[in-house]
JSON list of C-alpha atoms in Angstrom, two decimals:
[
{"chain": "G", "resi": 1, "resn": "MET", "atom": "CA", "xyz": [-29.22, 20.48, -41.85]},
{"chain": "G", "resi": 2, "resn": "LEU", "atom": "CA", "xyz": [-29.74, 24.36, -41.99]},
{"chain": "G", "resi": 3, "resn": "PRO", "atom": "CA", "xyz": [-27.05, 25.44, -44.84]},
{"chain": "G", "resi": 4, "resn": "ILE", "atom": "CA", "xyz": [-24.98, 28.55, -43.77]},
{"chain": "G", "resi": 5, "resn": "SER", "atom": "CA", "xyz": [-25.05, 31.16, -46.51]},
{"chain": "G", "resi": 6, "resn": "GLU", "atom": "CA", "xyz": [-23.27, 34.03, -47.54]},
{"chain": "G", "resi": 7, "resn": "ARG", "atom": "CA", "xyz": [-25.89, 36.26, -46.01]},
{"chain": "G", "resi": 8, "resn": "PHE", "atom": "CA", "xyz": [-25.50, 34.22, -42.39]},
{"chain": "G", "resi": 9, "resn": "GLU", "atom": "CA", "xyz": [-21.69, 35.06, -43.25]},
{"chain": "G", "resi": 10, "resn": "GLU", "atom": "CA", "xyz": [-22.62, 38.70, -43.62]},
{"chain": "G", "resi": 11, "resn": "ALA", "atom": "CA", "xyz": [-24.75, 38.87, -40.28]},
{"chain": "G", "resi": 12, "resn": "VAL", "atom": "CA", "xyz": [-21.93, 37.66, -38.56]},
{"chain": "G", "resi": 13, "resn": "GLY", "atom": "CA", "xyz": [-19.82, 40.68, -39.71]},
{"chain": "G", "resi": 14, "resn": "PHE", "atom": "CA", "xyz": [-22.80, 43.06, -39.38]},
{"chain": "G", "resi": 15, "resn": "ALA", "atom": "CA", "xyz": [-22.44, 41.78, -35.84]},
{"chain": "G", "resi": 16, "resn": "LEU", "atom": "CA", "xyz": [-19.30, 42.12, -35.41]},
{"chain": "G", "resi": 17, "resn": "ARG", "atom": "CA", "xyz": [-18.91, 46.01, -36.68]},
{"chain": "G", "resi": 18, "resn": "LEU", "atom": "CA", "xyz": [-21.65, 46.83, -34.18]},
{"chain": "G", "resi": 19, "resn": "HIS", "atom": "CA", "xyz": [-20.45, 45.15, -31.28]},
{"chain": "G", "resi": 20, "resn": "ARG", "atom": "CA", "xyz": [-17.15, 45.31, -31.34]},
{"chain": "G", "resi": 21, "resn": "GLU", "atom": "CA", "xyz": [-16.37, 47.60, -28.68]},
{"chain": "G", "resi": 22, "resn": "GLN", "atom": "CA", "xyz": [-18.82, 46.29, -26.31]},
{"chain": "G", "resi": 23, "resn": "ALA", "atom": "CA", "xyz": [-18.03, 43.93, -23.32]},
{"chain": "G", "resi": 24, "resn": "ARG", "atom": "CA", "xyz": [-20.49, 41.74, -21.60]},
{"chain": "G", "resi": 25, "resn": "LYS", "atom": "CA", "xyz": [-21.72, 43.49, -18.28]},
{"chain": "G", "resi": 26, "resn": "GLY", "atom": "CA", "xyz": [-19.04, 43.36, -15.64]},
{"chain": "G", "resi": 27, "resn": "SER", "atom": "CA", "xyz": [-16.43, 41.38, -17.53]},
{"chain": "G", "resi": 28, "resn": "ARG", "atom": "CA", "xyz": [-13.79, 41.90, -20.23]},
{"chain": "G", "resi": 29, "resn": "ILE", "atom": "CA", "xyz": [-15.47, 39.11, -22.44]},
{"chain": "G", "resi": 30, "resn": "PRO", "atom": "CA", "xyz": [-16.40, 40.52, -26.15]},
{"chain": "G", "resi": 31, "resn": "TYR", "atom": "CA", "xyz": [-19.92, 40.95, -26.51]},
{"chain": "G", "resi": 32, "resn": "VAL", "atom": "CA", "xyz": [-20.11, 38.66, -29.64]},
{"chain": "G", "resi": 33, "resn": "ALA", "atom": "CA", "xyz": [-19.44, 36.08, -27.63]},
{"chain": "G", "resi": 34, "resn": "HIS", "atom": "CA", "xyz": [-23.09, 36.03, -26.28]},
{"chain": "G", "resi": 35, "resn": "LEU", "atom": "CA", "xyz": [-24.70, 36.68, -29.82]},
{"chain": "G", "resi": 36, "resn": "LEU", "atom": "CA", "xyz": [-22.67, 33.99, -31.26]},
{"chain": "G", "resi": 37, "resn": "SER", "atom": "CA", "xyz": [-23.77, 31.60, -28.46]},
{"chain": "G", "resi": 38, "resn": "VAL", "atom": "CA", "xyz": [-27.92, 32.73, -29.04]},
{"chain": "G", "resi": 39, "resn": "ALA", "atom": "CA", "xyz": [-27.38, 32.34, -32.72]},
{"chain": "G", "resi": 40, "resn": "ALA", "atom": "CA", "xyz": [-25.82, 28.70, -31.92]},
{"chain": "G", "resi": 41, "resn": "LEU", "atom": "CA", "xyz": [-28.79, 28.03, -29.39]},
{"chain": "G", "resi": 42, "resn": "ALA", "atom": "CA", "xyz": [-31.02, 28.74, -31.82]},
{"chain": "G", "resi": 43, "resn": "MET", "atom": "CA", "xyz": [-29.89, 26.82, -34.60]},
{"chain": "G", "resi": 44, "resn": "GLU", "atom": "CA", "xyz": [-29.62, 23.90, -32.22]},
{"chain": "G", "resi": 45, "resn": "HIS", "atom": "CA", "xyz": [-33.14, 24.16, -31.71]},
{"chain": "G", "resi": 46, "resn": "GLY", "atom": "CA", "xyz": [-34.45, 24.40, -35.16]},
{"chain": "G", "resi": 47, "resn": "ALA", "atom": "CA", "xyz": [-33.83, 27.76, -36.30]},
{"chain": "G", "resi": 48, "resn": "ASP", "atom": "CA", "xyz": [-34.29, 28.75, -40.00]},
{"chain": "G", "resi": 49, "resn": "GLU", "atom": "CA", "xyz": [-31.61, 31.18, -41.43]},
{"chain": "G", "resi": 50, "resn": "ASP", "atom": "CA", "xyz": [-33.85, 34.18, -41.01]},
{"chain": "G", "resi": 51, "resn": "GLU", "atom": "CA", "xyz": [-34.18, 33.16, -37.10]},
{"chain": "G", "resi": 52, "resn": "ALA", "atom": "CA", "xyz": [-30.11, 32.48, -37.12]},
{"chain": "G", "resi": 53, "resn": "ILE", "atom": "CA", "xyz": [-29.65, 35.93, -38.03]},
{"chain": "G", "resi": 54, "resn": "ALA", "atom": "CA", "xyz": [-31.93, 37.60, -36.20]},
{"chain": "G", "resi": 55, "resn": "ALA", "atom": "CA", "xyz": [-30.20, 35.80, -33.10]},
{"chain": "G", "resi": 56, "resn": "LEU", "atom": "CA", "xyz": [-27.14, 37.20, -34.06]},
{"chain": "G", "resi": 57, "resn": "LEU", "atom": "CA", "xyz": [-28.65, 40.88, -34.12]},
{"chain": "G", "resi": 58, "resn": "HIS", "atom": "CA", "xyz": [-31.07, 40.50, -31.49]},
{"chain": "G", "resi": 59, "resn": "ASP", "atom": "CA", "xyz": [-29.44, 43.22, -29.20]},
{"chain": "G", "resi": 60, "resn": "ALA", "atom": "CA", "xyz": [-28.21, 45.47, -32.34]},
{"chain": "G", "resi": 61, "resn": "VAL", "atom": "CA", "xyz": [-31.26, 47.87, -32.09]},
{"chain": "G", "resi": 62, "resn": "GLU", "atom": "CA", "xyz": [-31.30, 48.12, -28.27]},
{"chain": "G", "resi": 63, "resn": "ASP", "atom": "CA", "xyz": [-27.45, 48.59, -27.84]},
{"chain": "G", "resi": 64, "resn": "GLN", "atom": "CA", "xyz": [-26.51, 49.84, -31.12]},
{"chain": "G", "resi": 65, "resn": "GLY", "atom": "CA", "xyz": [-28.29, 52.70, -32.61]},
{"chain": "G", "resi": 66, "resn": "GLY", "atom": "CA", "xyz": [-32.37, 52.10, -32.55]},
{"chain": "G", "resi": 67, "resn": "LEU", "atom": "CA", "xyz": [-34.23, 52.75, -35.22]},
{"chain": "G", "resi": 68, "resn": "PRO", "atom": "CA", "xyz": [-31.61, 53.59, -37.82]},
{"chain": "G", "resi": 69, "resn": "THR", "atom": "CA", "xyz": [-29.65, 49.84, -36.97]},
{"chain": "G", "resi": 70, "resn": "LEU", "atom": "CA", "xyz": [-33.27, 48.54, -37.28]},
{"chain": "G", "resi": 71, "resn": "GLU", "atom": "CA", "xyz": [-33.40, 50.22, -40.87]},
{"chain": "G", "resi": 72, "resn": "ALA", "atom": "CA", "xyz": [-30.04, 48.93, -41.64]},
{"chain": "G", "resi": 73, "resn": "ILE", "atom": "CA", "xyz": [-30.88, 45.33, -40.86]},
{"chain": "G", "resi": 74, "resn": "ARG", "atom": "CA", "xyz": [-34.12, 45.76, -42.86]},
{"chain": "G", "resi": 75, "resn": "GLU", "atom": "CA", "xyz": [-31.91, 47.05, -46.13]},
{"chain": "G", "resi": 76, "resn": "THR", "atom": "CA", "xyz": [-29.37, 44.19, -45.52]},
{"chain": "G", "resi": 77, "resn": "PHE", "atom": "CA", "xyz": [-31.48, 41.06, -44.19]},
{"chain": "G", "resi": 78, "resn": "GLY", "atom": "CA", "xyz": [-35.00, 41.69, -45.12]},
{"chain": "G", "resi": 79, "resn": "GLU", "atom": "CA", "xyz": [-38.32, 42.39, -43.63]},
{"chain": "G", "resi": 80, "resn": "ARG", "atom": "CA", "xyz": [-38.54, 39.15, -41.63]},
{"chain": "G", "resi": 81, "resn": "VAL", "atom": "CA", "xyz": [-35.10, 39.22, -40.07]},
{"chain": "G", "resi": 82, "resn": "ALA", "atom": "CA", "xyz": [-36.15, 42.61, -39.03]},
{"chain": "G", "resi": 83, "resn": "ASN", "atom": "CA", "xyz": [-39.39, 41.94, -37.49]},
{"chain": "G", "resi": 84, "resn": "LEU", "atom": "CA", "xyz": [-37.86, 39.47, -35.61]},
{"chain": "G", "resi": 85, "resn": "VAL", "atom": "CA", "xyz": [-35.34, 42.02, -34.22]},
{"chain": "G", "resi": 86, "resn": "ALA", "atom": "CA", "xyz": [-37.55, 44.31, -33.41]},
{"chain": "G", "resi": 87, "resn": "GLY", "atom": "CA", "xyz": [-39.65, 41.64, -31.10]},
{"chain": "G", "resi": 88, "resn": "CYS", "atom": "CA", "xyz": [-36.96, 41.10, -29.35]},
{"chain": "G", "resi": 89, "resn": "THR", "atom": "CA", "xyz": [-35.86, 44.55, -28.69]},
{"chain": "G", "resi": 90, "resn": "ASP", "atom": "CA", "xyz": [-37.30, 46.09, -25.24]},
{"chain": "G", "resi": 91, "resn": "SER", "atom": "CA", "xyz": [-36.73, 49.77, -26.23]},
{"chain": "G", "resi": 92, "resn": "TYR", "atom": "CA", "xyz": [-35.57, 51.80, -29.54]},
{"chain": "G", "resi": 93, "resn": "ALA", "atom": "CA", "xyz": [-35.44, 55.15, -27.41]},
{"chain": "G", "resi": 94, "resn": "GLN", "atom": "CA", "xyz": [-32.29, 56.69, -25.96]},
{"chain": "G", "resi": 95, "resn": "PRO", "atom": "CA", "xyz": [-31.83, 56.93, -23.05]},
{"chain": "G", "resi": 96, "resn": "LYS", "atom": "CA", "xyz": [-33.83, 53.75, -22.38]},
{"chain": "G", "resi": 97, "resn": "PRO", "atom": "CA", "xyz": [-37.10, 54.20, -20.41]},
{"chain": "G", "resi": 98, "resn": "PRO", "atom": "CA", "xyz": [-37.50, 52.68, -16.47]},
{"chain": "G", "resi": 99, "resn": "TRP", "atom": "CA", "xyz": [-35.85, 49.60, -16.32]},
{"chain": "G", "resi": 100, "resn": "ARG", "atom": "CA", "xyz": [-38.73, 47.86, -14.37]},
{"chain": "G", "resi": 101, "resn": "ALA", "atom": "CA", "xyz": [-41.35, 49.69, -17.06]},
{"chain": "G", "resi": 102, "resn": "ARG", "atom": "CA", "xyz": [-39.48, 48.28, -19.86]},
{"chain": "G", "resi": 103, "resn": "LYS", "atom": "CA", "xyz": [-39.10, 44.79, -18.84]},
{"chain": "G", "resi": 104, "resn": "GLU", "atom": "CA", "xyz": [-42.64, 44.66, -17.91]},
{"chain": "G", "resi": 105, "resn": "THR", "atom": "CA", "xyz": [-43.41, 45.27, -21.43]},
{"chain": "G", "resi": 106, "resn": "TYR", "atom": "CA", "xyz": [-41.32, 43.31, -22.65]},
{"chain": "G", "resi": 107, "resn": "LEU", "atom": "CA", "xyz": [-42.88, 40.49, -20.78]},
{"chain": "G", "resi": 108, "resn": "ALA", "atom": "CA", "xyz": [-46.46, 41.20, -21.82]},
{"chain": "G", "resi": 109, "resn": "HIS", "atom": "CA", "xyz": [-45.49, 41.53, -25.56]},
{"chain": "G", "resi": 110, "resn": "LEU", "atom": "CA", "xyz": [-43.74, 37.79, -24.85]},
{"chain": "G", "resi": 111, "resn": "ARG", "atom": "CA", "xyz": [-46.74, 36.50, -23.95]},
{"chain": "G", "resi": 112, "resn": "GLU", "atom": "CA", "xyz": [-48.28, 37.29, -27.29]},
{"chain": "G", "resi": 113, "resn": "ALA", "atom": "CA", "xyz": [-45.17, 36.83, -29.50]},
{"chain": "G", "resi": 114, "resn": "ASP", "atom": "CA", "xyz": [-44.85, 34.44, -32.17]},
{"chain": "G", "resi": 115, "resn": "ALA", "atom": "CA", "xyz": [-42.78, 31.30, -31.86]},
{"chain": "G", "resi": 116, "resn": "SER", "atom": "CA", "xyz": [-39.78, 32.91, -33.86]},
{"chain": "G", "resi": 117, "resn": "ILE", "atom": "CA", "xyz": [-39.67, 35.62, -31.30]},
{"chain": "G", "resi": 118, "resn": "ARG", "atom": "CA", "xyz": [-40.10, 33.19, -28.42]},
{"chain": "G", "resi": 119, "resn": "LEU", "atom": "CA", "xyz": [-37.34, 30.78, -29.66]},
{"chain": "G", "resi": 120, "resn": "ILE", "atom": "CA", "xyz": [-34.61, 33.50, -29.84]},
{"chain": "G", "resi": 121, "resn": "SER", "atom": "CA", "xyz": [-35.42, 35.23, -26.68]},
{"chain": "G", "resi": 122, "resn": "ALA", "atom": "CA", "xyz": [-35.62, 31.93, -24.94]},
{"chain": "G", "resi": 123, "resn": "CYS", "atom": "CA", "xyz": [-32.37, 31.46, -26.46]},
{"chain": "G", "resi": 124, "resn": "ASP", "atom": "CA", "xyz": [-30.83, 35.02, -25.33]},
{"chain": "G", "resi": 125, "resn": "LYS", "atom": "CA", "xyz": [-32.46, 34.51, -21.77]},
{"chain": "G", "resi": 126, "resn": "LEU", "atom": "CA", "xyz": [-31.12, 31.04, -21.18]},
{"chain": "G", "resi": 127, "resn": "HIS", "atom": "CA", "xyz": [-27.79, 32.12, -22.02]},
{"chain": "G", "resi": 128, "resn": "ASN", "atom": "CA", "xyz": [-28.05, 35.39, -19.89]},
{"chain": "G", "resi": 129, "resn": "ALA", "atom": "CA", "xyz": [-29.32, 33.25, -17.10]},
{"chain": "G", "resi": 130, "resn": "ARG", "atom": "CA", "xyz": [-26.36, 30.89, -17.65]},
{"chain": "G", "resi": 131, "resn": "ALA", "atom": "CA", "xyz": [-24.17, 33.34, -17.46]},
{"chain": "G", "resi": 132, "resn": "ILE", "atom": "CA", "xyz": [-25.46, 35.27, -14.28]},
{"chain": "G", "resi": 133, "resn": "LEU", "atom": "CA", "xyz": [-25.51, 31.47, -12.36]},
{"chain": "G", "resi": 134, "resn": "SER", "atom": "CA", "xyz": [-21.68, 31.00, -13.27]},
{"chain": "G", "resi": 135, "resn": "ASP", "atom": "CA", "xyz": [-20.63, 34.57, -12.12]},
{"chain": "G", "resi": 136, "resn": "TYR", "atom": "CA", "xyz": [-22.70, 34.30, -9.20]},
{"chain": "G", "resi": 137, "resn": "LEU", "atom": "CA", "xyz": [-20.82, 30.89, -8.11]},
{"chain": "G", "resi": 138, "resn": "THR", "atom": "CA", "xyz": [-17.76, 32.70, -8.55]},
{"chain": "G", "resi": 139, "resn": "LEU", "atom": "CA", "xyz": [-18.58, 36.42, -7.57]},
{"chain": "G", "resi": 140, "resn": "GLY", "atom": "CA", "xyz": [-21.27, 35.47, -5.00]},
{"chain": "G", "resi": 141, "resn": "PRO", "atom": "CA", "xyz": [-24.08, 37.84, -4.48]},
{"chain": "G", "resi": 142, "resn": "ARG", "atom": "CA", "xyz": [-22.32, 41.02, -5.60]},
{"chain": "G", "resi": 143, "resn": "VAL", "atom": "CA", "xyz": [-23.19, 40.33, -9.75]},
{"chain": "G", "resi": 144, "resn": "PHE", "atom": "CA", "xyz": [-26.39, 41.50, -9.08]},
{"chain": "G", "resi": 145, "resn": "GLU", "atom": "CA", "xyz": [-24.88, 44.85, -8.78]},
{"chain": "G", "resi": 146, "resn": "ARG", "atom": "CA", "xyz": [-24.06, 44.86, -12.43]},
{"chain": "G", "resi": 147, "resn": "PHE", "atom": "CA", "xyz": [-28.01, 44.70, -13.21]},
{"chain": "G", "resi": 148, "resn": "LYS", "atom": "CA", "xyz": [-30.20, 47.88, -13.02]},
{"chain": "G", "resi": 149, "resn": "GLY", "atom": "CA", "xyz": [-32.73, 45.46, -11.20]},
{"chain": "G", "resi": 150, "resn": "GLY", "atom": "CA", "xyz": [-30.52, 44.64, -8.79]},
{"chain": "G", "resi": 151, "resn": "ARG", "atom": "CA", "xyz": [-30.67, 41.19, -7.22]},
{"chain": "G", "resi": 152, "resn": "ASP", "atom": "CA", "xyz": [-34.21, 41.43, -6.37]},
{"chain": "G", "resi": 153, "resn": "GLY", "atom": "CA", "xyz": [-35.39, 42.90, -9.83]},
{"chain": "G", "resi": 154, "resn": "THR", "atom": "CA", "xyz": [-33.13, 40.51, -11.78]},
{"chain": "G", "resi": 155, "resn": "LEU", "atom": "CA", "xyz": [-34.68, 37.34, -9.71]},
{"chain": "G", "resi": 156, "resn": "TRP", "atom": "CA", "xyz": [-38.15, 38.43, -10.52]},
{"chain": "G", "resi": 157, "resn": "TYR", "atom": "CA", "xyz": [-37.58, 39.14, -14.46]},
{"chain": "G", "resi": 158, "resn": "TYR", "atom": "CA", "xyz": [-36.10, 35.63, -14.63]},
{"chain": "G", "resi": 159, "resn": "ARG", "atom": "CA", "xyz": [-38.78, 34.07, -12.84]},
{"chain": "G", "resi": 160, "resn": "SER", "atom": "CA", "xyz": [-41.13, 36.04, -14.89]},
{"chain": "G", "resi": 161, "resn": "LEU", "atom": "CA", "xyz": [-39.67, 34.99, -17.93]},
{"chain": "G", "resi": 162, "resn": "ALA", "atom": "CA", "xyz": [-39.28, 31.03, -17.01]},
{"chain": "G", "resi": 163, "resn": "ASP", "atom": "CA", "xyz": [-42.96, 31.04, -16.21]},
{"chain": "G", "resi": 164, "resn": "ILE", "atom": "CA", "xyz": [-44.04, 32.71, -19.79]},
{"chain": "G", "resi": 165, "resn": "PHE", "atom": "CA", "xyz": [-41.69, 30.41, -21.43]},
{"chain": "G", "resi": 166, "resn": "ALA", "atom": "CA", "xyz": [-43.20, 26.90, -19.46]},
{"chain": "G", "resi": 167, "resn": "GLN", "atom": "CA", "xyz": [-46.37, 28.25, -20.73]},
{"chain": "G", "resi": 168, "resn": "THR", "atom": "CA", "xyz": [-45.46, 29.40, -24.00]},
{"chain": "G", "resi": 169, "resn": "GLY", "atom": "CA", "xyz": [-42.52, 27.07, -25.31]},
{"chain": "G", "resi": 170, "resn": "PRO", "atom": "CA", "xyz": [-40.57, 26.81, -26.78]},
{"chain": "G", "resi": 171, "resn": "HIS", "atom": "CA", "xyz": [-39.31, 23.36, -25.25]},
{"chain": "G", "resi": 172, "resn": "PRO", "atom": "CA", "xyz": [-36.97, 22.14, -24.05]},
{"chain": "G", "resi": 173, "resn": "LEU", "atom": "CA", "xyz": [-35.60, 25.63, -23.85]},
{"chain": "G", "resi": 174, "resn": "SER", "atom": "CA", "xyz": [-38.42, 26.43, -21.27]},
{"chain": "G", "resi": 175, "resn": "SER", "atom": "CA", "xyz": [-37.39, 23.24, -19.25]},
{"chain": "G", "resi": 176, "resn": "GLU", "atom": "CA", "xyz": [-33.64, 24.28, -19.16]},
{"chain": "G", "resi": 177, "resn": "LEU", "atom": "CA", "xyz": [-34.17, 27.82, -18.73]},
{"chain": "G", "resi": 178, "resn": "GLU", "atom": "CA", "xyz": [-36.22, 26.77, -15.65]},
{"chain": "G", "resi": 179, "resn": "ARG", "atom": "CA", "xyz": [-33.55, 24.43, -14.06]},
{"chain": "G", "resi": 180, "resn": "VAL", "atom": "CA", "xyz": [-30.97, 27.37, -14.46]},
{"chain": "G", "resi": 181, "resn": "VAL", "atom": "CA", "xyz": [-33.39, 30.19, -13.09]},
{"chain": "G", "resi": 182, "resn": "ARG", "atom": "CA", "xyz": [-34.66, 27.91, -10.23]},
{"chain": "G", "resi": 183, "resn": "GLU", "atom": "CA", "xyz": [-30.77, 27.29, -9.49]},
{"chain": "G", "resi": 184, "resn": "LEU", "atom": "CA", "xyz": [-29.99, 30.92, -9.34]},
{"chain": "G", "resi": 185, "resn": "GLU", "atom": "CA", "xyz": [-33.07, 31.28, -6.82]},
{"chain": "G", "resi": 186, "resn": "ARG", "atom": "CA", "xyz": [-31.75, 28.68, -4.55]},
{"chain": "G", "resi": 187, "resn": "VAL", "atom": "CA", "xyz": [-27.92, 29.96, -4.33]},
{"chain": "G", "resi": 188, "resn": "ALA", "atom": "CA", "xyz": [-29.32, 33.96, -4.13]},
{"chain": "G", "resi": 189, "resn": "ASP", "atom": "CA", "xyz": [-31.79, 32.92, -1.67]},
{"chain": "G", "resi": 190, "resn": "LYS", "atom": "CA", "xyz": [-29.09, 30.90, 0.43]},
{"chain": "G", "resi": 191, "resn": "ALA", "atom": "CA", "xyz": [-26.67, 34.01, 0.54]},
{"chain": "G", "resi": 192, "resn": "ALA", "atom": "CA", "xyz": [-29.83, 36.30, 1.72]}
]
């Protein structure tokens, strides 16, 4: 069993403060629900405390302040957590670079990333894919309007992620991501 320390508690508070005003795309769901879900998935799949903290903070740099936020994470939670968060970040720049180039760079990085980064990323992408599929079943094709990649780009990105995780792991997360992405492709193709 992973012991939950005050450090993890501090990370929950850190994430809450950073993302307090943020909602999931196209919804009123507090963004922190996603962060807690990713951390829970990571812990359910064997994450150690650093990995669980990085799972909570995986979007902090990208969405809430760039490199200064990464330095705050490093100072507060240590080098390993900061490196894991950096490994899950697809951009430090504001404004962000073009969507497709950013995603292609991230996919190339994932192929070479260490197991801890792949674990956190797989949990993040699985939770996102589940949410997209669930919202698709409620809203239909217009769910893709939320995403810069639109329908085709979003499907391409999640198919690419599923393929990379199938080759590199972690399993069984990669198997579940494959199932969710396949179902999302099926329902999206049916409506096309």
